[in-house]
Amino acid sequence: MDKRILAMTAIERLGKGGLGHFVNGEAITGEGEVFPILEPATGQVLGEGHDATEAQLEQAVAAATAAFPAWSATAPEKRRKILNRVADLIVERAEEIAAVECLDAGQCWRFMSKAALRGAENFRFFADRAPGAADGLALPTMDHLNYTTRKAIGPVAVITPWNTPFMLSTWKIAPALAAGCTVVHKPAEWSPYSARLLVEIAHEAGLPAGVFNSVNGLGETTGRRLTEHPDIKAIAFVGDSSTGSAIMRQGAATLKRVHFELGGKNPVIVFDDADLEAALDAVVFMIYSLNGQRCTSSSRVLIQRNIYDAFVNRIAERARNLKVGDPFDPATEVGPLIHPRHFAKVSSYTDIARSEGAQIAAGGAPVEGSEGYFFQPTLFADAEQGMRIAREEIFGPVLTAVPFEDEADAIAKANAVDYGLAGYVWSRDVQRVLRVSEALDVGMVWVNSENVRHLPTPFGGTKASGIGRDGGDWSFDFYMETKNIALSRGTHSTMRLGV
Ligand code: NAD
């Protein structure tokens, strides 16, 4: 079937009468305020979503709370089986999921077809680790046998952004379910449809009612109520740094455990001894793929002065050559931005770049003749690290190039931002690579590589880029409480009081 028709058919079915919620194993009709859901490539209204009412949000949290005792006590082998089945069904419906992402999030088919499968891998990875999730350590002393064990923390909230909605949702929800937690998910209001597919698939795979609930709505209402709810024990949040701060405040009264994956202004440092062809491919890929709406995007390229002009020219040439257009066209490399508000934000940086004295080496303007939110792949050159274009997260197909003199200058510039998500280092000098990687104040460094995710490794950022790590056992540590149990060997003597 034509992919666009496939997506339209799915969205019509999911959003009949307005996109509602999925609570306690069934779809419930939306009753709250209505918000429009737009198609980024055309600006047309795809459908409407309903902000959850207070009663509906209450219903979702109550379902997750009621389902928690049985799900957390379910044999981990059974959890493994169900979650692997979720992965199987994601694979079976990968084309439909990818098509919905193209239509609803404006992401290009060439990337989304893989992203849906990555969602399945996320489920499989954590499903297979469910049997070991409670495992702890033996920490014996002469007098006591101490051992640790873990148990699921309780019902948790998962709040996700709009950029690659399906993949990111699976990344948070799969480990929560594998650990034995129950979930209330609130996807982003700008691209909510694939989240509904996920919750449907999970139930088709045999997940018991109430274990995974999905509520739609706005951040300020549904999101806020969810994070303030006393029965929610932890909040896994992916989104903007300022929203992370708000959520921390909202969760403070009920002492929520939080895990934040937030924004970034990730440096790619290109030294003059690097494999420049490979570095160029990686720089271009990491900023212009996913429409530049990627948290780990290489949004700043720091280039050693003696190769700066030539390297900038080559990026500019590539940027001008990128194929911008219909996300469903397999040849398209850059699609539209998600929403008119985001489009206005990204567009505003061209004037900022000019006023700060940077050069517009490529792009810098909306794509003419389009109804959608298409922005030209853009390169700001000759920037200084203090400029806003080199410090702020733009979150579009917009790259800022800054020259540097030597290793110390590169490190100082790389670290001179509020963010600390990822860093990329390009050099053939092994010792320099080691020094720079260790000096970067970020959560993840890729050396001579673009971002290649390996699920057992920790993912997350420092400073304003986040709190906590995902991946491998780090995910379980967030969704579980660790308990130490100390058994006396009967060999120690207790101090006797009141004798
Ligand atoms: P956002 O913070 O505006 O929204 C994210 C989610 O939070 C949405 O579901 C929204 O409805 C909800 N929300 C908003 N206000 C809320 C509130 N007060 N209480 C509870 N929930 C609230 O972010 P966005 O614009 O959707 O996403 C883009 C951002 O996400 C970028 O900054 C990007 O870097 C970041 N991101 C980070 C990672 C990572 O792994 N570090 C991954 C993807 C995206």
PDB file of C-alpha atoms and ligand atoms in Angstrom, residues 159-164 168 171 186-190 217-220 223-224 227 237-241 243-244 246-247 250 261-264 294-295 393 395 421 459 465, ligand 1:
ATOM      1  CA  ILE A 159       6.717  11.958  29.264  1.00  0.00           C
ATOM      2  CA  THR A 160       8.201  12.122  25.768  1.00  0.00           C
ATOM      3  CA  PRO A 161       8.892  14.764  23.092  1.00  0.00           C
ATOM      4  CA  TRP A 162       7.874  14.973  19.454  1.00  0.00           C
ATOM      5  CA  ASN A 163      11.125  14.513  17.561  1.00  0.00           C
ATOM      6  CA  THR A 164      11.307  10.711  17.134  1.00  0.00           C
ATOM      7  CA  LEU A 168      11.958   7.467  22.290  1.00  0.00           C
ATOM      8  CA  TRP A 171      13.386   3.523  24.996  1.00  0.00           C
ATOM      9  CA  LYS A 186       2.016  11.147  27.993  1.00  0.00           C
ATOM     10  CA  PRO A 187       3.350  11.618  24.479  1.00  0.00           C
ATOM     11  CA  ALA A 188       3.960  15.051  22.971  1.00  0.00           C
ATOM     12  CA  GLU A 189       0.843  16.818  21.748  1.00  0.00           C
ATOM     13  CA  TRP A 190       2.470  17.730  18.403  1.00  0.00           C
ATOM     14  CA  GLY A 217      -2.832  16.230  26.430  1.00  0.00           C
ATOM     15  CA  LEU A 218      -0.870  19.389  26.899  1.00  0.00           C
ATOM     16  CA  GLY A 219       2.199  19.709  29.055  1.00  0.00           C
ATOM     17  CA  GLU A 220       0.805  22.464  31.237  1.00  0.00           C
ATOM     18  CA  GLY A 223       1.709  16.655  31.988  1.00  0.00           C
ATOM     19  CA  ARG A 224       1.685  18.790  35.108  1.00  0.00           C
ATOM     20  CA  THR A 227       3.990  14.768  37.556  1.00  0.00           C
ATOM     21  CA  PHE A 237      11.170  12.689  31.031  1.00  0.00           C
ATOM     22  CA  VAL A 238      12.704  13.489  27.652  1.00  0.00           C
ATOM     23  CA  GLY A 239      12.379  17.055  26.431  1.00  0.00           C
ATOM     24  CA  ASP A 240      13.478  20.616  26.824  1.00  0.00           C
ATOM     25  CA  SER A 241      15.759  21.660  29.707  1.00  0.00           C
ATOM     26  CA  THR A 243      10.521  21.768  31.024  1.00  0.00           C
ATOM     27  CA  GLY A 244      12.824  19.542  33.080  1.00  0.00           C
ATOM     28  CA  ALA A 246       9.393  22.824  35.734  1.00  0.00           C
ATOM     29  CA  ILE A 247       8.851  19.092  36.245  1.00  0.00           C
ATOM     30  CA  GLN A 250       6.085  20.000  40.134  1.00  0.00           C
ATOM     31  CA  GLU A 261      17.106  13.546  29.076  1.00  0.00           C
ATOM     32  CA  LEU A 262      17.203  17.171  27.970  1.00  0.00           C
ATOM     33  CA  GLY A 263      18.667  19.454  25.344  1.00  0.00           C
ATOM     34  CA  GLY A 264      22.139  19.708  23.884  1.00  0.00           C
ATOM     35  CA  ARG A 294      17.879  15.284  17.309  1.00  0.00           C
ATOM     36  CA  CYS A 295      19.124  15.767  20.864  1.00  0.00           C
ATOM     37  CA  GLU A 393      19.918  24.710  21.169  1.00  0.00           C
ATOM     38  CA  PHE A 395      16.934  22.038  17.209  1.00  0.00           C
ATOM     39  CA  LEU A 421      24.982  15.804  26.296  1.00  0.00           C
ATOM     40  CA  PHE A 459      23.091   7.345  27.569  1.00  0.00           C
ATOM     41  CA  SER A 465      21.402  18.127  29.395  1.00  0.00           C
TER      42      SER A 465
HETATM   43  P1  NAD B   1       9.135  19.859  25.642  1.00  0.00           P
HETATM   44  O1  NAD B   1       9.894  19.916  26.910  1.00  0.00           O
HETATM   45  O2  NAD B   1       8.448  21.083  25.168  1.00  0.00           O
HETATM   46  O3  NAD B   1       8.020  18.735  25.690  1.00  0.00           O
HETATM   47  C1  NAD B   1       8.320  17.392  26.019  1.00  0.00           C
HETATM   48  C2  NAD B   1       7.124  16.781  26.698  1.00  0.00           C
HETATM   49  O4  NAD B   1       6.918  17.421  27.947  1.00  0.00           O
HETATM   50  C3  NAD B   1       5.821  16.920  25.924  1.00  0.00           C
HETATM   51  O5  NAD B   1       5.092  15.712  26.055  1.00  0.00           O
HETATM   52  C4  NAD B   1       5.124  18.052  26.648  1.00  0.00           C
HETATM   53  O6  NAD B   1       3.725  18.018  26.550  1.00  0.00           O
HETATM   54  C5  NAD B   1       5.561  17.804  28.083  1.00  0.00           C
HETATM   55  N1  NAD B   1       5.483  18.967  28.964  1.00  0.00           N
HETATM   56  C6  NAD B   1       5.624  20.274  28.643  1.00  0.00           C
HETATM   57  N2  NAD B   1       5.475  21.037  29.747  1.00  0.00           N
HETATM   58  C7  NAD B   1       5.259  20.193  30.799  1.00  0.00           C
HETATM   59  C8  NAD B   1       5.039  20.368  32.184  1.00  0.00           C
HETATM   60  N3  NAD B   1       5.029  21.573  32.737  1.00  0.00           N
HETATM   61  N4  NAD B   1       4.841  19.285  32.944  1.00  0.00           N
HETATM   62  C9  NAD B   1       4.870  18.038  32.410  1.00  0.00           C
HETATM   63  N5  NAD B   1       5.050  17.807  31.095  1.00  0.00           N
HETATM   64  C10 NAD B   1       5.252  18.873  30.293  1.00  0.00           C
HETATM   65  O7  NAD B   1      10.182  19.315  24.571  1.00  0.00           O
HETATM   66  P2  NAD B   1       9.941  19.149  23.029  1.00  0.00           P
HETATM   67  O8  NAD B   1       9.999  20.497  22.410  1.00  0.00           O
HETATM   68  O9  NAD B   1       8.757  18.258  22.828  1.00  0.00           O
HETATM   69  O10 NAD B   1      11.227  18.297  22.605  1.00  0.00           O
HETATM   70  C11 NAD B   1      12.415  18.844  22.170  1.00  0.00           C
HETATM   71  C12 NAD B   1      13.449  18.800  23.272  1.00  0.00           C
HETATM   72  O11 NAD B   1      13.672  17.462  23.680  1.00  0.00           O
HETATM   73  C13 NAD B   1      14.806  19.316  22.822  1.00  0.00           C
HETATM   74  O12 NAD B   1      15.330  20.152  23.802  1.00  0.00           O
HETATM   75  C14 NAD B   1      15.643  18.050  22.704  1.00  0.00           C
HETATM   76  O13 NAD B   1      17.028  18.244  22.861  1.00  0.00           O
HETATM   77  C15 NAD B   1      15.067  17.228  23.800  1.00  0.00           C
HETATM   78  N6  NAD B   1      15.395  15.816  23.601  1.00  0.00           N
HETATM   79  C16 NAD B   1      16.343  15.263  24.417  1.00  0.00           C
HETATM   80  C17 NAD B   1      16.715  13.933  24.242  1.00  0.00           C
HETATM   81  C18 NAD B   1      17.797  13.316  25.090  1.00  0.00           C
HETATM   82  O14 NAD B   1      17.936  12.106  25.074  1.00  0.00           O
HETATM   83  N7  NAD B   1      18.571  14.088  25.844  1.00  0.00           N
HETATM   84  C19 NAD B   1      16.091  13.170  23.253  1.00  0.00           C
HETATM   85  C20 NAD B   1      15.138  13.773  22.439  1.00  0.00           C
HETATM   86  C21 NAD B   1      14.788  15.105  22.639  1.00  0.00           C
END
